[in-house]
Amino acid sequence: MSELVNTIIQGILIGGLYALFAAGLSLVFGVMRVVNLAHGDLIVTGSFLAFTATSILGIHAALSVVFVLPFMALLGYSIQRAILNRTVGTNVLPPLLVTFGIAIILQNGLLQIFTADDRKLDFGNIEIASMQIGNISIGWYSILVFVCAIAIIAGLQFISYKTRIGRVLRATADDPEVAQVMGVNTRHTFSVAMAIAMVVCGISAVLFAAWTSFTPLSGPSRLLIAFEVVVIGGLGSIWGTLIGGLTLGVAQAFGGYLNPAWQMLAGHIAFIIILVLRPAGIFKGQ
Amino acid sequence: MPNYKIERNEKYHTGVLIGFGVLLVFLVLLPFWGDKSTMRLATEMAGYLALAVMWNLLAGYAGVMSIGQQAFVGVGGYAVFTLAGLWGVPLIPSILLAGLVAGLLAIPVGLILFRLNGAYFAIGSWVMAEIFLLLTAQSDYLGAGSGMSFPTAVAKSFGNSTERAALFWWIALAIVIAALLIAYLWLRSSRGLALTAMRDDEVAASGLGVNVMRNKLQVFLVASAVAGLVGAILFLGKLRISPTSAYDVNEWTANIIFIVVIGGLGRLEGAVVGTIIFFLLRGFLADFGSYYLIILGLIAILTMLKMPQGVWGLIYDKTQIELFPLKRKIVN
Amino acid sequence: MTLLQTHNLDAYYLDFQALYGVSISLDAGQIVAIIGPNGAGKTTLLRSLAGWVPVERECVTFDDESIGGFAAEKVVALGIASVPEGRRLFHSLSVEENLLMGQESNRSGDWSTDTVFDLFPVLQGLRKRRGSDLSGGEQQMVAIGRALMANPKVLLFDELSLGLAPTIVGDICRTLPVLRDKGVSMIVVEQDVRRALDLSDYVYCILEGKINLEGESNELAFDDVANAFFGV
Ligand SMILES: Nc1ncnc2c1ncn2[C@@H]1O[C@H](COP(=O)(O)OP(=O)(O)OP(=O)(O)O)[C@@H](O)[C@H]1O
Ligand SMILES: [Mg+2]
């Protein structure tokens, strides 16, 4: 019994991280109407960056964000500005195909550089330390990850609703043409949105890289998680995204509890069931 | 009242037909002039072309952007290994059944996934393929994660390796011709117009009485059945199948998307030209490992941005030739 | 002094030509009205001025500088602000946030949310309301306020009265002279010929993409304008 409770708590805690994966995807979709198929591979790129920074400089894994975040912001901004802006506002196909192309390039580029070996970031003692409540033990690292995730989601919420850039992003999402007529440089705004999304990805990339191991081929599974969370939570609500993340985390944890090989499968199946029952997601229409 | 007629662009029509005839004879006779490795390459090309034709029909005409067709390739492969390899069903019925199974599976999958629009459908289809992969990897009967080899005794019953290569080539040729014919006749018929209308504006098309859901499902079913056939014949040729190779998104979907985009999305000829370019590139870049995928990705992105009509679009603009005449024009 | 001018302006939507050799001129402190039937090209003309439709560089001059084809965000930074056709508020932003969007052009001046609320006191109470939850008249006021927040020298005003109750139209018409006194010159698209003549100093009538009548508003006979409007 306590093992089951443990599993579910673990699922909730990783759910926060899944919500972070999804927050970036949904921000980009909200503003540009583009589903970024390279999202997962960009996250994995962040993980490799963290790995490289830590192993070359010998710094603590957590410090690698100092390199990862600016790099990711820059990468996101440039990809958007140089490539994706040319596809905004066309029909759905061009942005999908172009981001798919980027995904394949990133994946195979990483494969060339880093080979297909498993890597993992090492956060040190915090990874094994845990808190004991009765029969239940909760790892401090999981708690750290969850707290970071909530803080970042709250931060995104703050940016969206309390800052000028957030206002401009929401206005551009509503009506890019009129935003431009008001003086907004929409190409820049789109690129900023992508940069913010990539910073969020960078943080989740570092946190996840210590949670479980990764290879250059891990991108698609990150993308699918992010996507499932967005659909489960319903588009356009950041708290919905959090609910979506927790749902998926718990579903996976429960599946893994029944049979370790069912973890991913359980997540996908939960997604399909919710899709059949509530096509608009569980958070919409409540 | 003036008399209007709808005509197709049939420039050089007879020449094109004769060309097709000659090519067909040439291809059918391949086992008599080509060696085993040529036949295998040709079989693979035929499989890719059939997939590309179908993906083009899905995305380029019906607006159904699937990144999950590997699900049906994998199902086809596993179906034929089970039917012919484990249960002893004869070869041709096994392959046909593999296509049928894939096609039938597409119905529930489509019914669920078509609740998602455009880009969302795309990733949803990918999730579905992952589910197929994970389920297959759970099945001990199908060899679980490590997959299965085609029983040697059964393979021998199809002939020695050269005879098998010839046999598989003929089957692959039949599959690709069927795929091309289906796509061509479909697009020529009034259903083709309905598809294009849907792709351009789903709401308006359904306002004109086009049953969008049914049309999408039909195309999805046919495309998935063809994917099943292709999976069946290509994995028979390899004599080995595993979940990761059967449901490989790069192999069965990324490559195919690149083929279609580079050749020309929304043009039947595009799939043909794209397949040729793909195999040429792969041949030239064979020594560079996964670089060829990077280069292919770059070319596809550039094509999408700078030349969205693809290579065949460029050729068409210069020559106005259609190998598969589809364009309609009204004449007085 | 001439502030904004077009010279033989042609405008296209892809292959379709919507304007043919249109020349208009707006003096500082003037209100110019554009009239014409549906589909005549009025909106296209304003969009060409606002950098929303691509046109030749030399075809538009502002303060003696050629600005045709400038990106929309550059045009508004020069002081040409728009009240777009259909108002087009940002529907998920509040009234106040919509107004603040008008400041994205970073022009300095006297306009602020407070001065807009002085001009349209009803908006004060609706500050937190979302753009999509307003009446047509209220939306029009927000759209005007949003444009004013750019501290413009020129206001391009598309469809002043369309779909609004007569009393609201009256209110809005009364604000135009107030704005002019604050140094804002205006080009106003208005379908009602009588009202267009009343509120403007100069009128252009457009038909099928060409100017077919123009003149001082107080010198033009109503019947001539009406005939031009219908292309008789
Ligand atoms: N985005 C567009 N794409 C193609 N054609 C357009 C577009 N917008 C307008 N047009 C065409 O350009 C012509 C002029 O349109 P415009 O909107 O300027 O007319 P208008 O005078 O503002 O009409 P209304 O009184 O109905 O607003 C019309 O024939 C219209 O069909
Ligand atoms: Mg108009």
PDB file of C-alpha atoms in Angstrom, chain B residues 44-196:
ATOM      1  CA  GLU B  44      13.067  -0.721 -51.243  1.00  0.00           C
ATOM      2  CA  MET B  45      12.557   2.169 -53.670  1.00  0.00           C
ATOM      3  CA  ALA B  46       9.167   0.817 -54.639  1.00  0.00           C
ATOM      4  CA  GLY B  47       8.181   0.592 -50.986  1.00  0.00           C
ATOM      5  CA  TYR B  48       9.284   4.157 -50.286  1.00  0.00           C
ATOM      6  CA  LEU B  49       7.536   5.419 -53.394  1.00  0.00           C
ATOM      7  CA  ALA B  50       4.288   3.741 -52.406  1.00  0.00           C
ATOM      8  CA  LEU B  51       4.537   5.304 -48.931  1.00  0.00           C
ATOM      9  CA  ALA B  52       5.368   8.691 -50.443  1.00  0.00           C
ATOM     10  CA  VAL B  53       2.428   8.562 -52.861  1.00  0.00           C
ATOM     11  CA  MET B  54       0.116   7.813 -49.964  1.00  0.00           C
ATOM     12  CA  TRP B  55       1.591  10.418 -47.653  1.00  0.00           C
ATOM     13  CA  ASN B  56       1.215  12.938 -50.427  1.00  0.00           C
ATOM     14  CA  LEU B  57      -2.420  11.949 -50.793  1.00  0.00           C
ATOM     15  CA  LEU B  58      -2.877  12.374 -47.039  1.00  0.00           C
ATOM     16  CA  ALA B  59      -1.038  15.622 -46.448  1.00  0.00           C
ATOM     17  CA  GLY B  60      -0.889  17.191 -49.881  1.00  0.00           C
ATOM     18  CA  TYR B  61      -4.489  16.592 -50.885  1.00  0.00           C
ATOM     19  CA  ALA B  62      -6.591  15.672 -47.854  1.00  0.00           C
ATOM     20  CA  GLY B  63      -4.764  17.946 -45.388  1.00  0.00           C
ATOM     21  CA  VAL B  64      -4.194  15.036 -43.010  1.00  0.00           C
ATOM     22  CA  MET B  65      -0.705  15.518 -41.661  1.00  0.00           C
ATOM     23  CA  SER B  66       0.202  12.155 -40.174  1.00  0.00           C
ATOM     24  CA  ILE B  67       3.537  11.546 -38.484  1.00  0.00           C
ATOM     25  CA  GLY B  68       2.350   8.150 -37.391  1.00  0.00           C
ATOM     26  CA  GLN B  69       2.303   6.078 -40.566  1.00  0.00           C
ATOM     27  CA  GLN B  70       5.121   3.965 -39.128  1.00  0.00           C
ATOM     28  CA  ALA B  71       2.419   2.416 -36.951  1.00  0.00           C
ATOM     29  CA  PHE B  72       0.912   0.750 -39.990  1.00  0.00           C
ATOM     30  CA  VAL B  73       4.220  -0.151 -41.582  1.00  0.00           C
ATOM     31  CA  GLY B  74       5.082  -1.940 -38.358  1.00  0.00           C
ATOM     32  CA  VAL B  75       1.729  -3.649 -38.095  1.00  0.00           C
ATOM     33  CA  GLY B  76       2.069  -4.868 -41.686  1.00  0.00           C
ATOM     34  CA  GLY B  77       5.529  -6.228 -40.995  1.00  0.00           C
ATOM     35  CA  TYR B  78       4.524  -8.033 -37.839  1.00  0.00           C
ATOM     36  CA  ALA B  79       1.333  -9.309 -39.442  1.00  0.00           C
ATOM     37  CA  VAL B  80       3.195 -10.971 -42.281  1.00  0.00           C
ATOM     38  CA  PHE B  81       5.774 -12.477 -39.924  1.00  0.00           C
ATOM     39  CA  THR B  82       2.952 -13.925 -37.861  1.00  0.00           C
ATOM     40  CA  LEU B  83       0.760 -15.113 -40.719  1.00  0.00           C
ATOM     41  CA  ALA B  84       3.355 -16.488 -43.098  1.00  0.00           C
ATOM     42  CA  GLY B  85       6.133 -17.169 -40.617  1.00  0.00           C
ATOM     43  CA  LEU B  86       4.317 -18.544 -37.574  1.00  0.00           C
ATOM     44  CA  TRP B  87       0.993 -19.752 -38.917  1.00  0.00           C
ATOM     45  CA  GLY B  88       2.049 -21.012 -42.316  1.00  0.00           C
ATOM     46  CA  VAL B  89      -0.413 -18.950 -44.361  1.00  0.00           C
ATOM     47  CA  PRO B  90       0.753 -18.762 -48.019  1.00  0.00           C
ATOM     48  CA  LEU B  91       2.795 -15.733 -49.025  1.00  0.00           C
ATOM     49  CA  ILE B  92       0.424 -13.660 -51.151  1.00  0.00           C
ATOM     50  CA  PRO B  93      -2.612 -14.025 -48.864  1.00  0.00           C
ATOM     51  CA  SER B  94      -0.374 -13.148 -45.906  1.00  0.00           C
ATOM     52  CA  ILE B  95       0.752  -9.942 -47.538  1.00  0.00           C
ATOM     53  CA  LEU B  96      -2.774  -8.975 -48.555  1.00  0.00           C
ATOM     54  CA  LEU B  97      -4.040  -9.756 -45.065  1.00  0.00           C
ATOM     55  CA  ALA B  98      -1.254  -7.633 -43.590  1.00  0.00           C
ATOM     56  CA  GLY B  99      -2.530  -4.700 -45.662  1.00  0.00           C
ATOM     57  CA  LEU B 100      -6.081  -5.448 -44.608  1.00  0.00           C
ATOM     58  CA  VAL B 101      -5.211  -5.580 -40.915  1.00  0.00           C
ATOM     59  CA  ALA B 102      -3.372  -2.260 -41.154  1.00  0.00           C
ATOM     60  CA  GLY B 103      -6.283  -0.711 -43.030  1.00  0.00           C
ATOM     61  CA  LEU B 104      -8.864  -1.950 -40.558  1.00  0.00           C
ATOM     62  CA  LEU B 105      -6.824  -0.700 -37.610  1.00  0.00           C
ATOM     63  CA  ALA B 106      -6.799   2.715 -39.225  1.00  0.00           C
ATOM     64  CA  ILE B 107     -10.552   3.033 -38.678  1.00  0.00           C
ATOM     65  CA  PRO B 108     -10.630   3.191 -34.868  1.00  0.00           C
ATOM     66  CA  VAL B 109      -7.356   5.098 -34.846  1.00  0.00           C
ATOM     67  CA  GLY B 110      -8.770   7.639 -37.284  1.00  0.00           C
ATOM     68  CA  LEU B 111     -12.034   7.965 -35.395  1.00  0.00           C
ATOM     69  CA  ILE B 112     -10.135   8.854 -32.240  1.00  0.00           C
ATOM     70  CA  LEU B 113      -7.456  11.041 -33.792  1.00  0.00           C
ATOM     71  CA  PHE B 114      -9.621  13.082 -36.118  1.00  0.00           C
ATOM     72  CA  ARG B 115     -10.938  14.793 -33.010  1.00  0.00           C
ATOM     73  CA  LEU B 116      -7.635  16.613 -33.151  1.00  0.00           C
ATOM     74  CA  ASN B 117      -7.046  19.312 -35.725  1.00  0.00           C
ATOM     75  CA  GLY B 118      -4.121  19.929 -38.037  1.00  0.00           C
ATOM     76  CA  ALA B 119      -0.924  20.017 -36.075  1.00  0.00           C
ATOM     77  CA  TYR B 120      -2.513  18.294 -33.109  1.00  0.00           C
ATOM     78  CA  PHE B 121      -3.525  15.392 -35.269  1.00  0.00           C
ATOM     79  CA  ALA B 122       0.091  15.130 -36.372  1.00  0.00           C
ATOM     80  CA  ILE B 123       1.456  14.540 -32.889  1.00  0.00           C
ATOM     81  CA  GLY B 124      -1.555  12.468 -31.895  1.00  0.00           C
ATOM     82  CA  SER B 125      -0.769  10.066 -34.714  1.00  0.00           C
ATOM     83  CA  TRP B 126       2.780   9.843 -33.450  1.00  0.00           C
ATOM     84  CA  VAL B 127       1.539   8.976 -29.954  1.00  0.00           C
ATOM     85  CA  MET B 128      -0.564   6.241 -31.507  1.00  0.00           C
ATOM     86  CA  ALA B 129       2.487   4.786 -33.245  1.00  0.00           C
ATOM     87  CA  GLU B 130       4.334   4.817 -29.916  1.00  0.00           C
ATOM     88  CA  ILE B 131       1.480   2.883 -28.357  1.00  0.00           C
ATOM     89  CA  PHE B 132       1.754   0.290 -31.123  1.00  0.00           C
ATOM     90  CA  LEU B 133       5.493   0.065 -30.514  1.00  0.00           C
ATOM     91  CA  LEU B 134       5.164  -0.330 -26.756  1.00  0.00           C
ATOM     92  CA  LEU B 135       2.391  -2.909 -27.080  1.00  0.00           C
ATOM     93  CA  THR B 136       4.391  -4.926 -29.588  1.00  0.00           C
ATOM     94  CA  ALA B 137       7.422  -4.795 -27.333  1.00  0.00           C
ATOM     95  CA  GLN B 138       5.249  -6.270 -24.557  1.00  0.00           C
ATOM     96  CA  SER B 139       4.239  -9.277 -26.592  1.00  0.00           C
ATOM     97  CA  ASP B 140       6.356 -12.356 -25.971  1.00  0.00           C
ATOM     98  CA  TYR B 141       4.609 -14.081 -28.833  1.00  0.00           C
ATOM     99  CA  LEU B 142       6.073 -11.453 -31.188  1.00  0.00           C
ATOM    100  CA  GLY B 143       9.519 -11.727 -29.651  1.00  0.00           C
ATOM    101  CA  ALA B 144       9.029  -8.779 -27.270  1.00  0.00           C
ATOM    102  CA  GLY B 145      11.687  -6.074 -27.417  1.00  0.00           C
ATOM    103  CA  SER B 146      14.200  -8.014 -29.440  1.00  0.00           C
ATOM    104  CA  GLY B 147      11.801  -8.912 -32.232  1.00  0.00           C
ATOM    105  CA  MET B 148      11.793 -12.012 -34.381  1.00  0.00           C
ATOM    106  CA  SER B 149      13.507 -13.623 -37.354  1.00  0.00           C
ATOM    107  CA  PHE B 150      11.524 -15.034 -40.223  1.00  0.00           C
ATOM    108  CA  PRO B 151      11.710 -18.859 -39.994  1.00  0.00           C
ATOM    109  CA  THR B 152      14.384 -20.041 -42.428  1.00  0.00           C
ATOM    110  CA  ALA B 153      12.388 -23.059 -43.517  1.00  0.00           C
ATOM    111  CA  VAL B 154       9.436 -20.906 -44.566  1.00  0.00           C
ATOM    112  CA  ALA B 155      11.730 -18.440 -46.322  1.00  0.00           C
ATOM    113  CA  LYS B 156      13.364 -21.301 -48.249  1.00  0.00           C
ATOM    114  CA  SER B 157       9.938 -22.443 -49.393  1.00  0.00           C
ATOM    115  CA  PHE B 158       9.724 -19.160 -51.388  1.00  0.00           C
ATOM    116  CA  GLY B 159      12.894 -20.105 -53.290  1.00  0.00           C
ATOM    117  CA  ASN B 160      16.606 -19.397 -52.926  1.00  0.00           C
ATOM    118  CA  SER B 161      17.728 -15.886 -52.087  1.00  0.00           C
ATOM    119  CA  THR B 162      17.847 -14.710 -55.723  1.00  0.00           C
ATOM    120  CA  GLU B 163      14.442 -16.147 -56.498  1.00  0.00           C
ATOM    121  CA  ARG B 164      13.089 -14.562 -53.359  1.00  0.00           C
ATOM    122  CA  ALA B 165      14.528 -11.179 -54.329  1.00  0.00           C
ATOM    123  CA  ALA B 166      12.794 -11.442 -57.710  1.00  0.00           C
ATOM    124  CA  LEU B 167       9.518 -12.537 -56.168  1.00  0.00           C
ATOM    125  CA  PHE B 168       9.543  -9.742 -53.582  1.00  0.00           C
ATOM    126  CA  TRP B 169      10.437  -7.244 -56.271  1.00  0.00           C
ATOM    127  CA  TRP B 170       7.449  -8.214 -58.377  1.00  0.00           C
ATOM    128  CA  ILE B 171       5.186  -7.948 -55.378  1.00  0.00           C
ATOM    129  CA  ALA B 172       6.626  -4.553 -54.459  1.00  0.00           C
ATOM    130  CA  LEU B 173       6.178  -3.402 -58.042  1.00  0.00           C
ATOM    131  CA  ALA B 174       2.564  -4.483 -57.942  1.00  0.00           C
ATOM    132  CA  ILE B 175       2.068  -2.603 -54.659  1.00  0.00           C
ATOM    133  CA  VAL B 176       3.558   0.615 -55.944  1.00  0.00           C
ATOM    134  CA  ILE B 177       1.605   0.461 -59.202  1.00  0.00           C
ATOM    135  CA  ALA B 178      -1.550  -0.134 -57.214  1.00  0.00           C
ATOM    136  CA  ALA B 179      -0.722   2.827 -54.960  1.00  0.00           C
ATOM    137  CA  LEU B 180      -0.118   5.112 -57.919  1.00  0.00           C
ATOM    138  CA  LEU B 181      -3.276   3.969 -59.683  1.00  0.00           C
ATOM    139  CA  ILE B 182      -5.416   4.353 -56.594  1.00  0.00           C
ATOM    140  CA  ALA B 183      -4.091   7.829 -55.917  1.00  0.00           C
ATOM    141  CA  TYR B 184      -4.423   8.873 -59.546  1.00  0.00           C
ATOM    142  CA  LEU B 185      -7.937   7.572 -60.073  1.00  0.00           C
ATOM    143  CA  TRP B 186      -9.029   8.949 -56.707  1.00  0.00           C
ATOM    144  CA  LEU B 187      -7.770  12.410 -57.519  1.00  0.00           C
ATOM    145  CA  ARG B 188      -9.240  12.328 -61.019  1.00  0.00           C
ATOM    146  CA  SER B 189     -12.686  11.501 -59.677  1.00  0.00           C
ATOM    147  CA  SER B 190     -15.022  13.936 -57.993  1.00  0.00           C
ATOM    148  CA  ARG B 191     -13.678  12.679 -54.659  1.00  0.00           C
ATOM    149  CA  GLY B 192     -10.364  14.233 -55.601  1.00  0.00           C
ATOM    150  CA  LEU B 193     -12.013  17.617 -55.937  1.00  0.00           C
ATOM    151  CA  ALA B 194     -13.694  17.111 -52.573  1.00  0.00           C
ATOM    152  CA  LEU B 195     -10.316  16.347 -50.995  1.00  0.00           C
ATOM    153  CA  THR B 196      -8.677  19.443 -52.377  1.00  0.00           C
TER     154      THR B 196
END
